[in-house]
Short mmCIF file of C-alpha atoms and ligand atoms in Angstrom, two decimals:
data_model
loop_
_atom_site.label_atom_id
_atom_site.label_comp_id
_atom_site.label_asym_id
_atom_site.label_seq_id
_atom_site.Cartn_x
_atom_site.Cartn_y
_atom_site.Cartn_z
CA UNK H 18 35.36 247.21 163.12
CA UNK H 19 37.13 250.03 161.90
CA UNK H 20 38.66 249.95 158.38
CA UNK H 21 42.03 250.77 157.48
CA UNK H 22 42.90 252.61 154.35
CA UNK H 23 45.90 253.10 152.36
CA UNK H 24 46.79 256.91 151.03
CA UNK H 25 49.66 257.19 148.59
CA UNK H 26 50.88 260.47 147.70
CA UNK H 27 49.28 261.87 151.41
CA UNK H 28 51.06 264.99 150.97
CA UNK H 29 48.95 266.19 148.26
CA UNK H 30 46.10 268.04 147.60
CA UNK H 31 43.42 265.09 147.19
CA UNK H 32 45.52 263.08 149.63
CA UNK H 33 45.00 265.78 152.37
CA UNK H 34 40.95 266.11 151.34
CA UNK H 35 40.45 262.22 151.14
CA UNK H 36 42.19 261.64 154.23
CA UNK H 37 40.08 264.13 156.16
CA UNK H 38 37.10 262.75 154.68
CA UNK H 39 37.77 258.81 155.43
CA UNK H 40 38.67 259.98 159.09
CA UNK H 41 35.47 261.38 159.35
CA UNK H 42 33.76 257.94 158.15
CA UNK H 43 36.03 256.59 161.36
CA UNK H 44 38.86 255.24 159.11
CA UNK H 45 42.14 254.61 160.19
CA UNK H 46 44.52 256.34 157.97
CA UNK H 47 48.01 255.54 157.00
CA UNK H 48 49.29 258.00 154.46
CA UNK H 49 52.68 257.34 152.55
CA UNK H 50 55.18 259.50 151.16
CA UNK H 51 58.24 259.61 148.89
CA UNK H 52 61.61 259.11 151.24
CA UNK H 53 62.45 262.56 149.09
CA UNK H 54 59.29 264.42 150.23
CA UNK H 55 60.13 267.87 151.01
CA UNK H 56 57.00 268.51 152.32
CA UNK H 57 56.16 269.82 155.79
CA UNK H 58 52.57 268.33 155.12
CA UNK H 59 51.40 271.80 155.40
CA UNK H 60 47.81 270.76 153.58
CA UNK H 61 47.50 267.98 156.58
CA UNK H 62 48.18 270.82 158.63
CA UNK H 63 45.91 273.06 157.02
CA UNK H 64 43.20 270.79 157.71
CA UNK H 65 43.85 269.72 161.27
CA UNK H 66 44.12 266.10 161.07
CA UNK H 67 48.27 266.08 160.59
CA UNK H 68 48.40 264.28 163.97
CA UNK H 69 45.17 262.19 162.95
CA UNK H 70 47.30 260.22 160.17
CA UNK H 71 49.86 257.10 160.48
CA UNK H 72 52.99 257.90 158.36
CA UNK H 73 55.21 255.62 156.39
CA UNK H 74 57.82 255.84 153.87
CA UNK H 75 56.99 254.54 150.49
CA UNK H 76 58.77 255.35 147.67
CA UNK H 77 56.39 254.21 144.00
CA UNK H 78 59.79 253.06 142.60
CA UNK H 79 60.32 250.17 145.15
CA UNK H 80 58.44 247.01 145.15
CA UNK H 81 59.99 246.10 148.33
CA UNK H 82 58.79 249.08 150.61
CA UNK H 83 55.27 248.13 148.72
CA UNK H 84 55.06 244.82 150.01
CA UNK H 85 56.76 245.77 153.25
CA UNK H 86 53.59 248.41 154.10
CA UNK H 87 50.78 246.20 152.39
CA UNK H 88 52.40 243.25 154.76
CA UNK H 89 52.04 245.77 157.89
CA UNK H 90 48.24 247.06 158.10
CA UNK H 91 45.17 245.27 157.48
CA UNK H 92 43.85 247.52 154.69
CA UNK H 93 40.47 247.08 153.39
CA UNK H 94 41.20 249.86 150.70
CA UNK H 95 44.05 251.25 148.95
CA UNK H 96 43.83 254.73 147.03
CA UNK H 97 46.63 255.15 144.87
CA UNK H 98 47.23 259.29 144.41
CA UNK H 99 50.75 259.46 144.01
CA UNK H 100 51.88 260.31 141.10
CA UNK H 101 54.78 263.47 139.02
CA UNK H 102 51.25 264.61 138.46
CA UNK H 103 52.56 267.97 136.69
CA UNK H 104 52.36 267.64 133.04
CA UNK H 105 54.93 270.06 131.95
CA UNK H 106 57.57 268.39 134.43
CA UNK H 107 56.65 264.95 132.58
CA UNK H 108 58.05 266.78 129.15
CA UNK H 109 61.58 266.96 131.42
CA UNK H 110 61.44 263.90 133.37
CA UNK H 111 59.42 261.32 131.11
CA UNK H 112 60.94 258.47 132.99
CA UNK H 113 60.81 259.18 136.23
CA UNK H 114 57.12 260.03 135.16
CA UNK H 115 56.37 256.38 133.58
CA UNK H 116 58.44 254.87 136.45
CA UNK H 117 56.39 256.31 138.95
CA UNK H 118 52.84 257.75 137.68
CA UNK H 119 52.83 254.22 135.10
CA UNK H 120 54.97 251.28 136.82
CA UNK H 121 53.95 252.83 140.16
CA UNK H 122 50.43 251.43 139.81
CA UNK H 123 51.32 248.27 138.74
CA UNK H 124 53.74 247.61 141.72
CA UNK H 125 51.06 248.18 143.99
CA UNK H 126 48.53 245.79 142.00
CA UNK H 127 51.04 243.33 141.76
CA UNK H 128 51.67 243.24 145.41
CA UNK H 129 48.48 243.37 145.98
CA UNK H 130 47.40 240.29 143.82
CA UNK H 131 50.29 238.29 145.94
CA UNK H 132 49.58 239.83 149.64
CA UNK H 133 45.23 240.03 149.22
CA UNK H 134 43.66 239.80 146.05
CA UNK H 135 40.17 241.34 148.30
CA UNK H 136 42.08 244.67 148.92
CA UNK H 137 40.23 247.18 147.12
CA UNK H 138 42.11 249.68 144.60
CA UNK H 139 41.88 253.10 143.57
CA UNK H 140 43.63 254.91 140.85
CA UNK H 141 43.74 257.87 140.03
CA UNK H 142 43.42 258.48 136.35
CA UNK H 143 42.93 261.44 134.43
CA UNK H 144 41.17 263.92 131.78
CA UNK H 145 44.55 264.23 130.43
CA UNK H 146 44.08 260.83 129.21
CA UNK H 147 41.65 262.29 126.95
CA UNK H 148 44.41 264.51 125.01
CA UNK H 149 43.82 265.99 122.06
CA UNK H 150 40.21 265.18 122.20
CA UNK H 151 37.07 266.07 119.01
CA UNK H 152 33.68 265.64 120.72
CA UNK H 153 32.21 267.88 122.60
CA UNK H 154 31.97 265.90 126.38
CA UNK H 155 34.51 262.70 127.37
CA UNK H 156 32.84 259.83 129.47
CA UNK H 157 33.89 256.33 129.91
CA UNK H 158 33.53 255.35 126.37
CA UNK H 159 35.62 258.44 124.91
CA UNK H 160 38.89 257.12 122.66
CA UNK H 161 42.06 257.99 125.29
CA UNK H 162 44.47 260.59 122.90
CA UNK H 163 47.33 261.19 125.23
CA UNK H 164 49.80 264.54 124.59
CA UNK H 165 52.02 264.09 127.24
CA UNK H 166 54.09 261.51 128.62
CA UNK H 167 52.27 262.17 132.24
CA UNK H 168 49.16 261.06 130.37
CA UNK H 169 50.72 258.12 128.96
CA UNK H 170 51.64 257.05 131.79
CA UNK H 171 48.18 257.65 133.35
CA UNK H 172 46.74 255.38 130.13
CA UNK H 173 48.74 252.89 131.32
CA UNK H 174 47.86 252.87 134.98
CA UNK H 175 44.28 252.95 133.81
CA UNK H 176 44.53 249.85 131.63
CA UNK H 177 46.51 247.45 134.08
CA UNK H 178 44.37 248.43 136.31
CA UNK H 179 41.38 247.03 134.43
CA UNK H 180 43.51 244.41 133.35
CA UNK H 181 44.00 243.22 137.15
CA UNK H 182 40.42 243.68 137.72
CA UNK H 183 39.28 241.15 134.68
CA UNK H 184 42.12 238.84 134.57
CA UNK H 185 42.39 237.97 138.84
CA UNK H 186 38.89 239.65 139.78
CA UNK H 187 39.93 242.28 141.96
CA UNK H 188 37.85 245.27 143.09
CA UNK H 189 40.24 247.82 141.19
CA UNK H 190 38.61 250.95 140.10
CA UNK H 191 39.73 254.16 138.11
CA UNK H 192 38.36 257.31 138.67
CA UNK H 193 38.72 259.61 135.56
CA UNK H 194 38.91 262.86 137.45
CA UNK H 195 38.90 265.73 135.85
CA UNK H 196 40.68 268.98 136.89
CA UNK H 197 40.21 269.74 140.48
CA UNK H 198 40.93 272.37 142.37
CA UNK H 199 41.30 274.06 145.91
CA UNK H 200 43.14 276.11 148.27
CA UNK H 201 44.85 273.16 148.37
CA UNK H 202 46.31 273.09 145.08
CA UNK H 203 49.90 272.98 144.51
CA UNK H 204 51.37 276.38 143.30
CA UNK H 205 52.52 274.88 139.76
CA UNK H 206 48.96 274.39 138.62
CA UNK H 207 47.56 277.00 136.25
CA UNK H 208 44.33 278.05 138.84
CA UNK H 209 46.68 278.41 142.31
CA UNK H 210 49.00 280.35 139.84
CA UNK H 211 47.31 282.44 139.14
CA UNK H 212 45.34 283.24 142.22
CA UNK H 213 48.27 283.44 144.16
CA UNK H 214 49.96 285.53 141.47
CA UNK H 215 47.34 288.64 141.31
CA UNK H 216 47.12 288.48 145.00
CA UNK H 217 51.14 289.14 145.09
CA UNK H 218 50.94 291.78 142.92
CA UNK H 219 48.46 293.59 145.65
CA UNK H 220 50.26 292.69 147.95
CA UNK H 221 53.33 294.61 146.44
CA UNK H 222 55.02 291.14 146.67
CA UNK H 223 55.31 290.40 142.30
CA UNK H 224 54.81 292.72 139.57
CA UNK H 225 54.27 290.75 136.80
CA UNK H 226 52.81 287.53 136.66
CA UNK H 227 53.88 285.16 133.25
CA UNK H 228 51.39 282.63 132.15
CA UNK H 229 51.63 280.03 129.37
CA UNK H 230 48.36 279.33 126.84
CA UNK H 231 45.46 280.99 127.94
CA UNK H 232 43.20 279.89 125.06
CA UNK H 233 43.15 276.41 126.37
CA UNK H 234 39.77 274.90 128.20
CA UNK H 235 39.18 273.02 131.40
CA UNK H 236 36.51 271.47 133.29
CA UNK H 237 36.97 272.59 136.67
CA UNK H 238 35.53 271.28 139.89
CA UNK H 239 36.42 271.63 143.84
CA UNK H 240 38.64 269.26 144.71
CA UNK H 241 37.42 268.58 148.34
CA UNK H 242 33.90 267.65 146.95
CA UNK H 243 35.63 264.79 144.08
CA UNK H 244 37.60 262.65 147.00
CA UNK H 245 34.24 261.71 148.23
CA UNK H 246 33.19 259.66 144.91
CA UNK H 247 36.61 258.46 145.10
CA UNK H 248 35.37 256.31 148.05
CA UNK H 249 31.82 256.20 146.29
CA UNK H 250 33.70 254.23 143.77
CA UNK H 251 35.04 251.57 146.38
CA UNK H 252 31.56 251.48 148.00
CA UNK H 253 29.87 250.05 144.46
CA UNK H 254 28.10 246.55 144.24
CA UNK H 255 30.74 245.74 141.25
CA UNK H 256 34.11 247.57 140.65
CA UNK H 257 33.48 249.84 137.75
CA UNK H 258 35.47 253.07 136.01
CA UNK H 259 34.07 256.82 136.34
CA UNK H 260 33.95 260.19 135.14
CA UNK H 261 33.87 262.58 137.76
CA UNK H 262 34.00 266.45 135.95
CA UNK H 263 31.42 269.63 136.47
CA UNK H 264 29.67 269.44 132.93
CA UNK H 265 31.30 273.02 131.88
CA UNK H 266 34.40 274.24 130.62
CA UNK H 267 36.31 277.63 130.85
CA UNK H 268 39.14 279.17 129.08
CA UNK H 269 42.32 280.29 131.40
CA UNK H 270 41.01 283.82 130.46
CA UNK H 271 37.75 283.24 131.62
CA UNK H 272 39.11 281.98 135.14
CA UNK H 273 41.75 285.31 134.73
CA UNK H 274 39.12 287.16 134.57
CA UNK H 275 36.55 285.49 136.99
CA UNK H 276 39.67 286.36 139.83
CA UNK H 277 40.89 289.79 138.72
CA UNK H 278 36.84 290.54 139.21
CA UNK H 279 36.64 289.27 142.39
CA UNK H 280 39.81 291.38 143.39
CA UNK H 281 37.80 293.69 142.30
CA UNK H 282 40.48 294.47 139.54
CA UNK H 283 39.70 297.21 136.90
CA UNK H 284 41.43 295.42 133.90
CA UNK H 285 41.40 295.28 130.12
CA UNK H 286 43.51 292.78 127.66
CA UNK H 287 45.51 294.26 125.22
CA UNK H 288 47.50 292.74 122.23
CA UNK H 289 47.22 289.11 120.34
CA UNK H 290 48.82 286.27 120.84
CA UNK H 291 52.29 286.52 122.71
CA UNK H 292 52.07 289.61 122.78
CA UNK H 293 48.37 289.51 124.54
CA UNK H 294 48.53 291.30 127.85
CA UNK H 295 46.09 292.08 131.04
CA UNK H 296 46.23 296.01 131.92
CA UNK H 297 45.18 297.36 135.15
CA UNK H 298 42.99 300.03 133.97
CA UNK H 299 43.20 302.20 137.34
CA UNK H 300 47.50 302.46 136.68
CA UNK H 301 48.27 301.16 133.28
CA UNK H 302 50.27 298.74 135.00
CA UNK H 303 50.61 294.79 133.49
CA UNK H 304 49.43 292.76 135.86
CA UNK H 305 49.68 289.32 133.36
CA UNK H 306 51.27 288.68 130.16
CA UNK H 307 52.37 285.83 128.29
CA UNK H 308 55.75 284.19 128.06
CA UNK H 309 56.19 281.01 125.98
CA UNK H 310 58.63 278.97 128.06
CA UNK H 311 54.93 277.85 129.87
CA UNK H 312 53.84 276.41 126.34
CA UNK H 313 54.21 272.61 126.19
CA UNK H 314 55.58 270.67 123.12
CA UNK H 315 51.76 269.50 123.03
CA UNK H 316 48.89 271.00 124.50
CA UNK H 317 45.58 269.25 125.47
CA UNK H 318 43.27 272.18 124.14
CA UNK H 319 39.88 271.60 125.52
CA UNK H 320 38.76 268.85 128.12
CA UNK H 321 34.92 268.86 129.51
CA UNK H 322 33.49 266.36 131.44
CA UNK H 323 30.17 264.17 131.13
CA UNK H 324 29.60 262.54 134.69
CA UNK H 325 26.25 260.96 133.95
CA UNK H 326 27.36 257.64 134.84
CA UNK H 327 28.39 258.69 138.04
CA UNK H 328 25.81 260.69 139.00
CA UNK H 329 23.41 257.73 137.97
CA UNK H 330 25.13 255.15 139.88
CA UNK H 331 27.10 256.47 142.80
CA UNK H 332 24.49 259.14 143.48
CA UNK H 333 27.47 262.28 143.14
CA UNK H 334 27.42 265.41 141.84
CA UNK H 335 29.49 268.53 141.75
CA UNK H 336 28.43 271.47 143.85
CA UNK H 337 30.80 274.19 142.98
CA UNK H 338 30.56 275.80 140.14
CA UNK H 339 33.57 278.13 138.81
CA UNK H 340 32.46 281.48 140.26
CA UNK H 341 32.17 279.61 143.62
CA UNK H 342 35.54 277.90 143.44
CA UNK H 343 37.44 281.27 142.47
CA UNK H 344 35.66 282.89 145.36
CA UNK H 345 36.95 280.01 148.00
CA UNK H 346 40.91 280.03 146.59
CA UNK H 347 41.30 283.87 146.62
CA UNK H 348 40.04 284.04 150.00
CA UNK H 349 41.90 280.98 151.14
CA UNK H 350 44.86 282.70 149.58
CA UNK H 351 44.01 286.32 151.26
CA UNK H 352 43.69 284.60 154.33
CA UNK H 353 46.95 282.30 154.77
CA UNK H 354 48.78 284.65 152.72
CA UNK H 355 51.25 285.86 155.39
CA UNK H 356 52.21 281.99 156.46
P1 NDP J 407 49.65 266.37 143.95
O1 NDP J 407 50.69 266.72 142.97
O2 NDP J 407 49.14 267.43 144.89
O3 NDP J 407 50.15 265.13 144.84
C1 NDP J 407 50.93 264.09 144.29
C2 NDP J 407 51.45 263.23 145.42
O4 NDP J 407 52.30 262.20 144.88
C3 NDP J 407 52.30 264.01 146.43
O5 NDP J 407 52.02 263.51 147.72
C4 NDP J 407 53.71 263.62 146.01
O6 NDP J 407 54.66 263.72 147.06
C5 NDP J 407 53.50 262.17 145.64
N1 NDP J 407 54.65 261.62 144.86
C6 NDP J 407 55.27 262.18 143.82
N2 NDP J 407 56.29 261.39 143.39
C7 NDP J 407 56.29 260.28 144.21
C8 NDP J 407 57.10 259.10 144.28
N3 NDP J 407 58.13 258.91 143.47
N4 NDP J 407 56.81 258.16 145.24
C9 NDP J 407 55.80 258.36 146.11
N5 NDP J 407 55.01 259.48 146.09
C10 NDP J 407 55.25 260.43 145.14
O7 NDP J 407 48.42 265.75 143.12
P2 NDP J 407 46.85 265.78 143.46
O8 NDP J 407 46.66 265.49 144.90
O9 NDP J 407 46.25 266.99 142.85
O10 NDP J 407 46.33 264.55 142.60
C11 NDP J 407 46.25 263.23 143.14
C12 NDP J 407 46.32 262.22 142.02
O11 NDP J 407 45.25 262.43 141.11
C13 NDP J 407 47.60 262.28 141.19
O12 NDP J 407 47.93 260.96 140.80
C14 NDP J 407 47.19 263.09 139.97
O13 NDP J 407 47.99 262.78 138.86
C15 NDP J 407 45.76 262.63 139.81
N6 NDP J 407 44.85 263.57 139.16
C16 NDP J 407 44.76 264.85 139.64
C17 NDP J 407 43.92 265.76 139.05
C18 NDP J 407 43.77 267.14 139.59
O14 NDP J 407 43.17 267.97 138.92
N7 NDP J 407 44.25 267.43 140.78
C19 NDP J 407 43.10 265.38 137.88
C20 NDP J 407 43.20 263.98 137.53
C21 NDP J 407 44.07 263.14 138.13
P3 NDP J 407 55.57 265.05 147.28
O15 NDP J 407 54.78 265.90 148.22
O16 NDP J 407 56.80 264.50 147.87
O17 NDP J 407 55.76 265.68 145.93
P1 GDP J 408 46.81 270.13 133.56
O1 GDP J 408 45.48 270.17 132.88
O2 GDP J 408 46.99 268.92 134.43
O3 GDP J 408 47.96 270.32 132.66
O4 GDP J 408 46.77 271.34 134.63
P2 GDP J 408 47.55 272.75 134.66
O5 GDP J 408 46.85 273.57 135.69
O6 GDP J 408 49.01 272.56 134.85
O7 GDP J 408 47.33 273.36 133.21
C1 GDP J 408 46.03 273.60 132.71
C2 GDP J 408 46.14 274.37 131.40
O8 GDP J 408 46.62 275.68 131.67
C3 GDP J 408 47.10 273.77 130.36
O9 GDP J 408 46.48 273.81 129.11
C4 GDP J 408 48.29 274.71 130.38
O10 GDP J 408 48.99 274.80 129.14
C5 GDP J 408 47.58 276.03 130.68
N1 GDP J 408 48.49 277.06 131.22
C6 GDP J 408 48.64 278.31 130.73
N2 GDP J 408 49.55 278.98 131.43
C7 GDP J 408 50.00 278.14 132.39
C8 GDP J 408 50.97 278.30 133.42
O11 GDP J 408 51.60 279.32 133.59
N3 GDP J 408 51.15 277.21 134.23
C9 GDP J 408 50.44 276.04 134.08
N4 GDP J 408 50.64 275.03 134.92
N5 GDP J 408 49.54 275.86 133.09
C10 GDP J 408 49.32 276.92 132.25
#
């Protein structure tokens, strides 16, 4: 029989990849978004399966439209991906952020726990959690360090979420994703930024593009390749939480200059600090500089990944490396620039 599977937050990047990949395993999809959503599921779109999808309305702050969709389908899985998943918003709307990134999750267990306790749950926790971190990889056993109320609110998500799991046995599972990217990406996020950015400024379209901290690290991986041990996680013997990261880490420089190279960009930085600046060599002209309104009050500095346990257990690993990745978004971007 075919499954059914619950998407929050379908409008997203991961919700458009994971969708596309559980149709493809012959689920039935129904994907739910904010009454508020402004989006013209353009990623749905982007991927051909926008007419593939059952819709609802769920807004995270409502227990009622919850249990009113978990009452409606016969779901066998539930991935919870909505979240105010943007960090620096978090710093301006810290309730909203618990309300919906924290309490969110526990609406959904809760209903859950009352409607089927054999529903199985995904969330969708974070590196963030991580924060301000010392050693030199995070797994599964890594002290959470939060510097942001988004990532508070993720730490909370991912404790009641192994709470439900011990105290009423439920298959609910975190995934501790971290940073992934894609074509996909929303245009807030430092990577599509800055892609998008540099190819604007050859297109004639920007002339400057403003960045926050570009010391800070990331583990980056392809976000289309992480859904998939998303489900890995639900397919597992015993539910059980995961690290799912590449192993390597790069500055915001490094992934500056990984695109402005494969714009085949002449460039050169100039300056410290603030005042640090990326010249394009062939005009003199600044293509990047720094402006500190894209600080946060408290930065996560460096984040990198150790995935052993998943690639032990659920049999994943990541396939893109960061060359790779910069390659697919600025052609993506090149591409479906004019639309
Ligand atoms: P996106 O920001 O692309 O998508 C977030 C989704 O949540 C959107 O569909 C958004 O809808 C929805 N949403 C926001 N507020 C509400 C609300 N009040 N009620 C219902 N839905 C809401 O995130 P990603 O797809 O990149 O990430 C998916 C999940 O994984 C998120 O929870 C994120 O925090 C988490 N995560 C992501 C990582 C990454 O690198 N991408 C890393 C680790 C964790 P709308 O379109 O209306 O805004
Ligand atoms: P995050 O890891 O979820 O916060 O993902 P982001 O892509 O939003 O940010 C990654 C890192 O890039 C953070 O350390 C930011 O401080 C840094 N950064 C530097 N400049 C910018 C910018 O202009 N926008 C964003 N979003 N992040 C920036």
């Amino acid at each position: 029989m075919k499954k059914t599977a619950l998407i929050t937050g379908i409008s997203g990047q991961d919700g458009a990849y994971l969708a596309n990949f559980l149709i493809k395993k012959n689920y039935k999809v129904i994907g739910t978004d904010r009454r508020s959503a402004r989006s013209d599921n353009w990623r749905l779109r982007r991927l051909k399966i926008d007419k593939k999808i059952i819709y609802e309305e769920m807004e995270l702050g409502e227990i009622y439209e919850i249990e009113r969709i978990i009452k409606k389908y016969p779901f066998s899985e539930i991935y919870n991906l909505a979240a105010q998943s943007f960090v620096a918003t978090s710093f301006k709307s810290p309730l909203n952020t618990s309300n919906i990134t924290g309490l969110g999750t526990l609406r959904i267990l809760e209903t859950i726990r009352n409607i089927n306790s054999k529903i199985k749950f995904y969330q969708a926790s974070s590196s963030e959690m991580f924060g301000d971190v010392l050693n030199k990889f995070q797994n599964e056993k890594t002290p959470l360090n939060p510097q942001s109320p988004y990532a508070v609110s993720k730490v909370f998500s991912h404790y009641i979420t192994k709470n439900y799991r011990k105290s009423y046995n439920m298959f609910a599972v975190s995934g501790i994703l971290f940073n992934h990217e894609s074509p996909l990406r929303g245009e807030e996020f430092v990577t599509r930024k800055i892609v998008r950015g540099l190819v604007k400024i050859i297109k004639n379209d920007l002339k400057v593009l403003e960045v926050g901290n570009i010391n800070a690290k990331r583990d980056w991986g392809y976000a289309k390749e992480y859904v998939e041990a998303m489900w890995k996680m639900l397919q597992q013997k015993k539910p059980d939480d995961y690290v799912i990261s590449t192993g390597n880490s790069y500055t915001i420089k490094e992934f500056i200059n990984l695109t402005t190279k494969y714009l085949n960009l002449e460039t050169k930085w100039v300056g410290k600090g603030i005042k640090e600046k990326l010249i394009n060599k062939k005009n003199n002209k600044i293509l990047i500089k720094i402006n500190p309104k894209f600080f946060r009050p408290a930065e996560v500095n460096f984040l990198n990944g150790d995935c052993s346990k998943a690639k032990k257990k659920l049999k994943w690993r990541p396939k893109t490396d960061l060359k790779k990745l910069v390659k697919i978004m600025v052609d993506d971007e090149i591409n479906y620039y004019k639309y």
